[in-house]
PDB file of C-alpha atoms in Angstrom:
ATOM      1  CA  MET A   1      -1.868 -24.589  -1.681  1.00  0.00           C
ATOM      2  CA  LEU A   2      -0.134 -21.788  -1.766  1.00  0.00           C
ATOM      3  CA  TYR A   3       2.486 -21.125   1.272  1.00  0.00           C
ATOM      4  CA  ASN A   4       4.772 -17.893   2.328  1.00  0.00           C
ATOM      5  CA  LEU A   5       1.658 -15.632   2.674  1.00  0.00           C
ATOM      6  CA  PHE A   6       2.878 -12.483   3.821  1.00  0.00           C
ATOM      7  CA  ASP A   7       0.570  -9.187   4.446  1.00  0.00           C
ATOM      8  CA  SER A   8       2.201  -5.878   3.804  1.00  0.00           C
ATOM      9  CA  HIS A   9       0.046  -3.255   4.248  1.00  0.00           C
ATOM     10  CA  THR A  10      -2.071  -3.461   7.522  1.00  0.00           C
ATOM     11  CA  HIS A  11      -3.454  -0.316   9.858  1.00  0.00           C
ATOM     12  CA  SER A  12      -3.724  -0.951  13.100  1.00  0.00           C
ATOM     13  CA  ASP A  13      -5.883   1.387  15.814  1.00  0.00           C
ATOM     14  CA  ASN A  14      -2.429   3.603  15.735  1.00  0.00           C
ATOM     15  CA  SER A  15      -4.177   4.735  12.696  1.00  0.00           C
ATOM     16  CA  PHE A  16      -6.815   7.010  12.531  1.00  0.00           C
ATOM     17  CA  ASP A  17      -9.308   4.525  10.775  1.00  0.00           C
ATOM     18  CA  GLY A  18      -7.265   1.360  12.071  1.00  0.00           C
ATOM     19  CA  ILE A  19      -9.454  -0.652  14.770  1.00  0.00           C
ATOM     20  CA  HIS A  20      -7.058  -3.348  16.183  1.00  0.00           C
ATOM     21  CA  SER A  21      -4.213  -3.390  18.376  1.00  0.00           C
ATOM     22  CA  ILE A  22      -0.833  -4.461  16.920  1.00  0.00           C
ATOM     23  CA  MET A  23      -0.582  -7.623  19.400  1.00  0.00           C
ATOM     24  CA  PHE A  24      -4.227  -8.353  18.532  1.00  0.00           C
ATOM     25  CA  MET A  25      -3.511  -8.404  14.656  1.00  0.00           C
ATOM     26  CA  CYS A  26      -0.660 -10.657  14.973  1.00  0.00           C
ATOM     27  CA  GLU A  27      -2.480 -13.443  17.411  1.00  0.00           C
ATOM     28  CA  ALA A  28      -5.189 -13.112  14.134  1.00  0.00           C
ATOM     29  CA  ALA A  29      -2.505 -13.475  11.591  1.00  0.00           C
ATOM     30  CA  ILE A  30      -1.485 -16.379  13.416  1.00  0.00           C
ATOM     31  CA  GLN A  31      -4.628 -18.095  13.285  1.00  0.00           C
ATOM     32  CA  LYS A  32      -5.052 -17.291   9.543  1.00  0.00           C
ATOM     33  CA  GLY A  33      -1.760 -19.130   9.191  1.00  0.00           C
ATOM     34  CA  LEU A  34       0.212 -15.799   7.727  1.00  0.00           C
ATOM     35  CA  LEU A  35       3.792 -15.902   7.530  1.00  0.00           C
ATOM     36  CA  GLY A  36       3.971 -12.467   8.649  1.00  0.00           C
ATOM     37  CA  ILE A  37       2.402  -8.724   8.563  1.00  0.00           C
ATOM     38  CA  ALA A  38       3.989  -5.409   7.628  1.00  0.00           C
ATOM     39  CA  VAL A  39       2.421  -2.554  10.381  1.00  0.00           C
ATOM     40  CA  THR A  40       1.825   0.407   7.685  1.00  0.00           C
ATOM     41  CA  ASP A  41       0.120   3.082   9.809  1.00  0.00           C
ATOM     42  CA  HIS A  42      -0.511   6.216   8.109  1.00  0.00           C
ATOM     43  CA  ALA A  43       1.546   9.420   8.226  1.00  0.00           C
ATOM     44  CA  ASP A  44      -0.765  12.084   5.884  1.00  0.00           C
ATOM     45  CA  MET A  45       1.301  15.324   5.164  1.00  0.00           C
ATOM     46  CA  ASP A  46      -1.479  16.863   4.989  1.00  0.00           C
ATOM     47  CA  TYR A  47      -3.123  16.295   8.198  1.00  0.00           C
ATOM     48  CA  LEU A  48       0.223  15.132  10.142  1.00  0.00           C
ATOM     49  CA  GLU A  49      -0.295  17.264  12.989  1.00  0.00           C
ATOM     50  CA  GLU A  50      -4.234  17.771  12.963  1.00  0.00           C
ATOM     51  CA  GLN A  51      -4.414  13.889  13.251  1.00  0.00           C
ATOM     52  CA  GLN A  52      -0.919  13.807  15.529  1.00  0.00           C
ATOM     53  CA  PHE A  53       0.875  11.330  13.088  1.00  0.00           C
ATOM     54  CA  LEU A  54       4.018  11.376  14.314  1.00  0.00           C
ATOM     55  CA  GLN A  55       2.976  10.676  17.999  1.00  0.00           C
ATOM     56  CA  ARG A  56       0.986   7.765  16.556  1.00  0.00           C
ATOM     57  CA  LEU A  57       3.870   6.246  14.500  1.00  0.00           C
ATOM     58  CA  LYS A  58       6.440   6.605  17.532  1.00  0.00           C
ATOM     59  CA  GLN A  59       3.325   3.818  19.352  1.00  0.00           C
ATOM     60  CA  SER A  60       2.830   2.327  16.156  1.00  0.00           C
ATOM     61  CA  TYR A  61       6.699   1.758  15.953  1.00  0.00           C
ATOM     62  CA  PHE A  62       6.746   0.820  19.974  1.00  0.00           C
ATOM     63  CA  ASP A  63       3.748  -1.505  19.913  1.00  0.00           C
ATOM     64  CA  VAL A  64       5.517  -3.777  16.872  1.00  0.00           C
ATOM     65  CA  ARG A  65       8.799  -3.881  19.127  1.00  0.00           C
ATOM     66  CA  LYS A  66       6.816  -5.607  21.911  1.00  0.00           C
ATOM     67  CA  ALA A  67       4.435  -7.623  20.010  1.00  0.00           C
ATOM     68  CA  ARG A  68       8.271  -8.677  18.517  1.00  0.00           C
ATOM     69  CA  MET A  69       9.085  -9.684  21.935  1.00  0.00           C
ATOM     70  CA  ALA A  70       5.944 -11.409  22.624  1.00  0.00           C
ATOM     71  CA  PHE A  71       5.850 -13.511  19.485  1.00  0.00           C
ATOM     72  CA  GLY A  72       9.958 -14.058  19.215  1.00  0.00           C
ATOM     73  CA  ASN A  73      11.149 -15.825  15.902  1.00  0.00           C
ATOM     74  CA  SER A  74       7.773 -17.414  14.945  1.00  0.00           C
ATOM     75  CA  PHE A  75       6.138 -14.813  13.025  1.00  0.00           C
ATOM     76  CA  ILE A  76       7.945 -12.081  10.606  1.00  0.00           C
ATOM     77  CA  LEU A  77       6.581  -8.550  11.924  1.00  0.00           C
ATOM     78  CA  SER A  78       7.688  -5.643   9.956  1.00  0.00           C
ATOM     79  CA  SER A  79       7.571  -1.944  11.305  1.00  0.00           C
ATOM     80  CA  GLY A  80       6.207   0.037   8.672  1.00  0.00           C
ATOM     81  CA  ILE A  81       4.612   3.269   7.649  1.00  0.00           C
ATOM     82  CA  GLU A  82       2.218   4.519   4.753  1.00  0.00           C
ATOM     83  CA  LEU A  83       3.063   7.710   3.789  1.00  0.00           C
ATOM     84  CA  GLY A  84       0.253   9.667   2.088  1.00  0.00           C
ATOM     85  CA  GLU A  85       1.082  13.271   0.240  1.00  0.00           C
ATOM     86  CA  PRO A  86       4.625  14.099   0.489  1.00  0.00           C
ATOM     87  CA  ASP A  87       4.745  16.823  -1.840  1.00  0.00           C
ATOM     88  CA  VAL A  88       2.649  18.841   0.676  1.00  0.00           C
ATOM     89  CA  ASP A  89       5.814  19.211   2.298  1.00  0.00           C
ATOM     90  CA  TYR A  90       9.192  17.403   0.949  1.00  0.00           C
ATOM     91  CA  GLU A  91      11.040  18.361   4.171  1.00  0.00           C
ATOM     92  CA  LEU A  92       8.364  17.095   6.356  1.00  0.00           C
ATOM     93  CA  ALA A  93       8.284  13.700   4.660  1.00  0.00           C
ATOM     94  CA  GLU A  94      11.780  13.268   4.684  1.00  0.00           C
ATOM     95  CA  ARG A  95      11.719  13.915   8.911  1.00  0.00           C
ATOM     96  CA  THR A  96       8.941  11.846   9.338  1.00  0.00           C
ATOM     97  CA  LEU A  97      10.776   8.694   7.128  1.00  0.00           C
ATOM     98  CA  HIS A  98      13.554   8.877   9.756  1.00  0.00           C
ATOM     99  CA  LEU A  99      11.544   9.454  12.941  1.00  0.00           C
ATOM    100  CA  GLU A 100      12.116   5.798  13.412  1.00  0.00           C
ATOM    101  CA  ASN A 101      13.813   2.738  11.857  1.00  0.00           C
ATOM    102  CA  PHE A 102      11.395   1.462  10.253  1.00  0.00           C
ATOM    103  CA  ASP A 103      11.432  -1.489   7.921  1.00  0.00           C
ATOM    104  CA  PHE A 104       8.722  -0.655   5.310  1.00  0.00           C
ATOM    105  CA  VAL A 105       7.539   2.574   3.546  1.00  0.00           C
ATOM    106  CA  ILE A 106       4.668   2.776   0.933  1.00  0.00           C
ATOM    107  CA  GLY A 107       4.389   6.008  -0.621  1.00  0.00           C
ATOM    108  CA  SER A 108       0.459   6.723  -1.261  1.00  0.00           C
ATOM    109  CA  ILE A 109      -1.587   9.236  -2.596  1.00  0.00           C
ATOM    110  CA  HIS A 110      -5.050   9.377  -1.166  1.00  0.00           C
ATOM    111  CA  THR A 111      -6.068  12.783  -2.280  1.00  0.00           C
ATOM    112  CA  ILE A 112      -5.705  15.647  -4.789  1.00  0.00           C
ATOM    113  CA  ASP A 113      -7.368  19.556  -4.093  1.00  0.00           C
ATOM    114  CA  ASP A 114      -9.607  19.410  -0.993  1.00  0.00           C
ATOM    115  CA  LYS A 115      -7.478  17.329   1.105  1.00  0.00           C
ATOM    116  CA  ASN A 116     -10.337  15.127   1.503  1.00  0.00           C
ATOM    117  CA  ASP A 117      -9.782  11.183   0.825  1.00  0.00           C
ATOM    118  CA  PHE A 118     -11.271   9.925  -2.327  1.00  0.00           C
ATOM    119  CA  TYR A 119     -13.326   7.841   0.097  1.00  0.00           C
ATOM    120  CA  TYR A 120     -15.561  10.753   0.547  1.00  0.00           C
ATOM    121  CA  SER A 121     -16.081  11.720  -2.993  1.00  0.00           C
ATOM    122  CA  ASP A 122     -19.513  11.222  -4.899  1.00  0.00           C
ATOM    123  CA  PHE A 123     -18.730   9.848  -7.961  1.00  0.00           C
ATOM    124  CA  ARG A 124     -22.098   9.975  -9.230  1.00  0.00           C
ATOM    125  CA  GLN A 125     -21.794  14.236  -8.785  1.00  0.00           C
ATOM    126  CA  THR A 126     -17.988  14.501  -9.350  1.00  0.00           C
ATOM    127  CA  ASP A 127     -15.997  14.493 -12.557  1.00  0.00           C
ATOM    128  CA  PRO A 128     -14.146  11.258 -12.217  1.00  0.00           C
ATOM    129  CA  TYR A 129     -11.656  11.837 -14.794  1.00  0.00           C
ATOM    130  CA  TYR A 130     -10.923  15.415 -13.193  1.00  0.00           C
ATOM    131  CA  VAL A 131     -10.248  13.323 -10.491  1.00  0.00           C
ATOM    132  CA  LEU A 132      -7.604  10.846 -12.129  1.00  0.00           C
ATOM    133  CA  ASP A 133      -6.142  13.370 -13.852  1.00  0.00           C
ATOM    134  CA  ARG A 134      -4.898  15.304 -10.826  1.00  0.00           C
ATOM    135  CA  TYR A 135      -4.304  11.448  -9.068  1.00  0.00           C
ATOM    136  CA  PHE A 136      -1.800  10.575 -11.703  1.00  0.00           C
ATOM    137  CA  GLU A 137      -0.406  14.003 -11.922  1.00  0.00           C
ATOM    138  CA  ARG A 138       0.463  13.712  -8.226  1.00  0.00           C
ATOM    139  CA  LEU A 139       1.289   9.814  -8.480  1.00  0.00           C
ATOM    140  CA  LEU A 140       3.928  11.098 -10.657  1.00  0.00           C
ATOM    141  CA  LEU A 141       5.507  13.771  -8.246  1.00  0.00           C
ATOM    142  CA  LEU A 142       5.429  10.912  -5.834  1.00  0.00           C
ATOM    143  CA  ALA A 143       7.345   8.744  -8.370  1.00  0.00           C
ATOM    144  CA  GLN A 144      10.453  11.428  -8.966  1.00  0.00           C
ATOM    145  CA  TRP A 145      10.199  11.535  -5.199  1.00  0.00           C
ATOM    146  CA  ASN A 146      11.438   8.291  -4.760  1.00  0.00           C
ATOM    147  CA  LYS A 147      12.145   7.724  -1.173  1.00  0.00           C
ATOM    148  CA  PHE A 148       9.833   5.507  -0.617  1.00  0.00           C
ATOM    149  CA  ASP A 149      10.195   1.621  -1.079  1.00  0.00           C
ATOM    150  CA  VAL A 150       6.954   0.764  -2.696  1.00  0.00           C
ATOM    151  CA  LEU A 151       4.254   2.958  -4.339  1.00  0.00           C
ATOM    152  CA  GLY A 152       0.976   1.814  -3.125  1.00  0.00           C
ATOM    153  CA  HIS A 153      -2.268   0.784  -4.690  1.00  0.00           C
ATOM    154  CA  ILE A 154      -1.983   2.439  -7.987  1.00  0.00           C
ATOM    155  CA  THR A 155      -5.089   3.197  -9.640  1.00  0.00           C
ATOM    156  CA  TYR A 156      -6.517   3.942  -5.824  1.00  0.00           C
ATOM    157  CA  PRO A 157      -9.561   6.278  -6.829  1.00  0.00           C
ATOM    158  CA  MET A 158     -11.210   3.446  -8.720  1.00  0.00           C
ATOM    159  CA  ARG A 159     -12.028   2.006  -5.689  1.00  0.00           C
ATOM    160  CA  TYR A 160     -14.804   4.454  -5.027  1.00  0.00           C
ATOM    161  CA  ILE A 161     -15.719   5.094  -8.609  1.00  0.00           C
ATOM    162  CA  ALA A 162     -16.296   1.981  -9.006  1.00  0.00           C
ATOM    163  CA  ARG A 163     -18.662   1.993  -5.332  1.00  0.00           C
ATOM    164  CA  ASP A 164     -20.405   4.701  -6.758  1.00  0.00           C
ATOM    165  CA  GLY A 165     -21.642   2.635  -9.914  1.00  0.00           C
ATOM    166  CA  ARG A 166     -19.248   4.454 -12.402  1.00  0.00           C
ATOM    167  CA  THR A 167     -18.620   1.236 -14.400  1.00  0.00           C
ATOM    168  CA  ASP A 168     -18.405   3.214 -17.588  1.00  0.00           C
ATOM    169  CA  VAL A 169     -14.498   4.816 -16.293  1.00  0.00           C
ATOM    170  CA  THR A 170     -11.882   3.036 -17.816  1.00  0.00           C
ATOM    171  CA  LEU A 171      -7.944   4.238 -17.332  1.00  0.00           C
ATOM    172  CA  GLU A 172      -6.786   3.424 -21.083  1.00  0.00           C
ATOM    173  CA  ARG A 173      -5.984   7.153 -21.545  1.00  0.00           C
ATOM    174  CA  TYR A 174      -3.606   6.978 -18.519  1.00  0.00           C
ATOM    175  CA  ASP A 175      -1.669   4.117 -19.973  1.00  0.00           C
ATOM    176  CA  GLU A 176       1.216   6.876 -21.305  1.00  0.00           C
ATOM    177  CA  ILE A 177       1.212   8.790 -17.579  1.00  0.00           C
ATOM    178  CA  VAL A 178       1.254   5.232 -15.667  1.00  0.00           C
ATOM    179  CA  ASP A 179       4.126   4.069 -18.323  1.00  0.00           C
ATOM    180  CA  GLU A 180       6.479   6.781 -17.107  1.00  0.00           C
ATOM    181  CA  ILE A 181       5.350   6.390 -13.541  1.00  0.00           C
ATOM    182  CA  LEU A 182       6.769   2.819 -13.588  1.00  0.00           C
ATOM    183  CA  ARG A 183       9.910   3.267 -16.073  1.00  0.00           C
ATOM    184  CA  LEU A 184      11.246   5.546 -12.669  1.00  0.00           C
ATOM    185  CA  ILE A 185       9.919   3.214 -10.333  1.00  0.00           C
ATOM    186  CA  VAL A 186      11.835   0.595 -11.828  1.00  0.00           C
ATOM    187  CA  GLN A 187      14.914   3.203 -12.442  1.00  0.00           C
ATOM    188  CA  GLY A 188      14.898   3.825  -9.051  1.00  0.00           C
ATOM    189  CA  GLY A 189      15.296   0.356  -7.865  1.00  0.00           C
ATOM    190  CA  LYS A 190      11.591   0.637  -6.096  1.00  0.00           C
ATOM    191  CA  GLY A 191       8.490  -1.606  -6.278  1.00  0.00           C
ATOM    192  CA  ILE A 192       4.680  -1.436  -6.247  1.00  0.00           C
ATOM    193  CA  GLU A 193       2.415  -3.187  -4.652  1.00  0.00           C
ATOM    194  CA  ILE A 194      -0.701  -5.786  -5.318  1.00  0.00           C
ATOM    195  CA  ASN A 195      -3.277  -4.146  -2.873  1.00  0.00           C
ATOM    196  CA  THR A 196      -5.803  -6.683  -2.753  1.00  0.00           C
ATOM    197  CA  SER A 197      -8.603  -4.388  -1.212  1.00  0.00           C
ATOM    198  CA  GLY A 198     -10.361  -4.011  -4.333  1.00  0.00           C
ATOM    199  CA  LEU A 199     -11.274  -8.162  -4.250  1.00  0.00           C
ATOM    200  CA  ARG A 200     -13.571  -7.391  -1.368  1.00  0.00           C
ATOM    201  CA  GLN A 201     -15.116  -4.379  -2.483  1.00  0.00           C
ATOM    202  CA  ASP A 202     -17.210  -3.369  -5.608  1.00  0.00           C
ATOM    203  CA  LEU A 203     -14.128  -2.787  -7.639  1.00  0.00           C
ATOM    204  CA  GLY A 204     -13.967  -6.918  -8.023  1.00  0.00           C
ATOM    205  CA  GLU A 205     -10.167  -6.393  -9.023  1.00  0.00           C
ATOM    206  CA  THR A 206      -6.521  -5.598  -7.503  1.00  0.00           C
ATOM    207  CA  MET A 207      -4.850  -2.267  -7.852  1.00  0.00           C
ATOM    208  CA  PRO A 208      -3.391  -2.187 -10.191  1.00  0.00           C
ATOM    209  CA  ALA A 209      -4.707  -4.875 -11.994  1.00  0.00           C
ATOM    210  CA  ILE A 210      -3.040  -7.594 -14.282  1.00  0.00           C
ATOM    211  CA  LYS A 211      -2.495  -5.212 -17.511  1.00  0.00           C
ATOM    212  CA  TYR A 212      -0.232  -3.039 -15.239  1.00  0.00           C
ATOM    213  CA  LEU A 213       1.502  -5.557 -13.179  1.00  0.00           C
ATOM    214  CA  LYS A 214       2.363  -6.879 -16.865  1.00  0.00           C
ATOM    215  CA  ARG A 215       3.527  -3.963 -18.081  1.00  0.00           C
ATOM    216  CA  TYR A 216       5.695  -3.230 -14.959  1.00  0.00           C
ATOM    217  CA  LYS A 217       7.619  -6.574 -15.475  1.00  0.00           C
ATOM    218  CA  GLU A 218       8.118  -5.816 -19.442  1.00  0.00           C
ATOM    219  CA  LEU A 219       9.756  -2.395 -18.350  1.00  0.00           C
ATOM    220  CA  GLY A 220      11.951  -4.811 -16.181  1.00  0.00           C
ATOM    221  CA  GLY A 221       9.949  -4.149 -12.171  1.00  0.00           C
ATOM    222  CA  GLU A 222      11.073  -6.920 -10.160  1.00  0.00           C
ATOM    223  CA  ILE A 223       9.789  -5.885  -6.648  1.00  0.00           C
ATOM    224  CA  ILE A 224       6.289  -6.457  -5.694  1.00  0.00           C
ATOM    225  CA  THR A 225       4.691  -6.600  -2.449  1.00  0.00           C
ATOM    226  CA  ILE A 226       1.107  -7.586  -1.594  1.00  0.00           C
ATOM    227  CA  GLY A 227      -1.320  -6.077   1.177  1.00  0.00           C
ATOM    228  CA  SER A 228      -4.374  -6.444   2.125  1.00  0.00           C
ATOM    229  CA  ASP A 229      -4.641  -3.243   3.296  1.00  0.00           C
ATOM    230  CA  ALA A 230      -6.660  -4.135   6.369  1.00  0.00           C
ATOM    231  CA  HIS A 231      -8.026  -2.012   8.833  1.00  0.00           C
ATOM    232  CA  ARG A 232      -9.415  -4.405  11.006  1.00  0.00           C
ATOM    233  CA  ALA A 233      -8.167  -8.117  12.362  1.00  0.00           C
ATOM    234  CA  GLU A 234     -10.835 -10.066  10.166  1.00  0.00           C
ATOM    235  CA  HIS A 235      -9.746  -8.896   6.863  1.00  0.00           C
ATOM    236  CA  LEU A 236      -5.855  -9.516   7.445  1.00  0.00           C
ATOM    237  CA  GLY A 237      -4.790 -11.878   4.605  1.00  0.00           C
ATOM    238  CA  SER A 238      -7.710 -11.356   3.034  1.00  0.00           C
ATOM    239  CA  GLY A 239      -6.541 -11.501  -1.181  1.00  0.00           C
ATOM    240  CA  ILE A 240      -2.749 -12.415  -0.774  1.00  0.00           C
ATOM    241  CA  ALA A 241      -3.442 -15.965  -2.311  1.00  0.00           C
ATOM    242  CA  ASP A 242      -4.916 -14.618  -5.398  1.00  0.00           C
ATOM    243  CA  GLY A 243      -2.495 -11.654  -5.488  1.00  0.00           C
ATOM    244  CA  MET A 244       0.076 -14.386  -5.353  1.00  0.00           C
ATOM    245  CA  GLU A 245      -1.835 -16.066  -8.457  1.00  0.00           C
ATOM    246  CA  LEU A 246      -2.207 -13.145 -10.070  1.00  0.00           C
ATOM    247  CA  ALA A 247       1.630 -11.718  -9.430  1.00  0.00           C
ATOM    248  CA  LYS A 248       2.519 -15.608 -11.136  1.00  0.00           C
ATOM    249  CA  GLU A 249       0.013 -14.792 -14.023  1.00  0.00           C
ATOM    250  CA  ALA A 250       1.848 -11.319 -14.475  1.00  0.00           C
ATOM    251  CA  GLY A 251       5.487 -13.183 -14.931  1.00  0.00           C
ATOM    252  CA  PHE A 252       6.890 -13.023 -11.326  1.00  0.00           C
ATOM    253  CA  ALA A 253       8.305 -15.840  -9.837  1.00  0.00           C
ATOM    254  CA  TYR A 254       9.193 -13.988  -6.567  1.00  0.00           C
ATOM    255  CA  PHE A 255       7.061 -11.433  -4.406  1.00  0.00           C
ATOM    256  CA  SER A 256       8.782  -9.247  -1.396  1.00  0.00           C
ATOM    257  CA  PHE A 257       9.077  -8.253   2.173  1.00  0.00           C
ATOM    258  CA  TYR A 258      10.887  -5.318   3.386  1.00  0.00           C
ATOM    259  CA  LYS A 259      12.837  -5.842   6.677  1.00  0.00           C
ATOM    260  CA  HIS A 260      15.557  -2.786   7.179  1.00  0.00           C
ATOM    261  CA  ARG A 261      14.293  -0.942   3.809  1.00  0.00           C
ATOM    262  CA  GLU A 262      15.477  -3.676   2.124  1.00  0.00           C
ATOM    263  CA  PRO A 263      13.052  -6.466   0.102  1.00  0.00           C
ATOM    264  CA  ARG A 264      13.324  -9.808   1.112  1.00  0.00           C
ATOM    265  CA  MET A 265      12.092 -12.159  -1.834  1.00  0.00           C
ATOM    266  CA  LEU A 266       9.691 -15.277  -1.345  1.00  0.00           C
ATOM    267  CA  THR A 267       8.889 -17.432  -3.728  1.00  0.00           C
ATOM    268  CA  ILE A 268       5.296 -18.114  -5.510  1.00  0.00           C
ATOM    269  CA  TYR A 269       4.539 -21.601  -4.737  1.00  0.00           C
TER     270      TYR A 269
END
């Protein structure tokens, strides 16, 4: 049996695509036996005003504080954000980071040229390698910026490439740029996440998969978080135990959750 189950990537109804309230999510997480969760509601720089992200983030932070009072010390609850596409406006991204005293910041890339999430792409019609080229270029810019805590779901477009049946697409040609990204993460004292959402989808593996986890470890990486990317309560904790086993296989003895923008280590049993 695995203990220390902490889900570091979840979305509440304060995200445009989230379903449940933070209070409801906490109740569900406790019923599932989780030690805690980080609520990481969206803040995408290319849609910040259109989606009223700043107002949503302030509400998310308030809801976390309210839930903490309700559940006390029996459940660990971190207030976080998933900051997307900071290269759109670095100044705005930094202001967003300091909107509240967040515990945890995931840095992510969800789009390339047209501001639309890869979810909306049809990879039966779109060249996946063009998308992956641009994605990894943008992920490199994010790694160079280095103002987040953990780099989110490396290899994210593969979730939808697999959904659209493109089993012919592989990532070997990106090994060099992924190496560059991982080196920057290690040098900057940041971490990467094991995003387990792919395990419950057509992709059938984590983002990133074991190959890049092992490479991160070889390069001196120490900080990993594990997150389900749940947008509804039923997915909370999904794949977290599998992510822990994968981390162990990659050579990690610990994984992390964040409080006050600092990693707290938990043993992988």
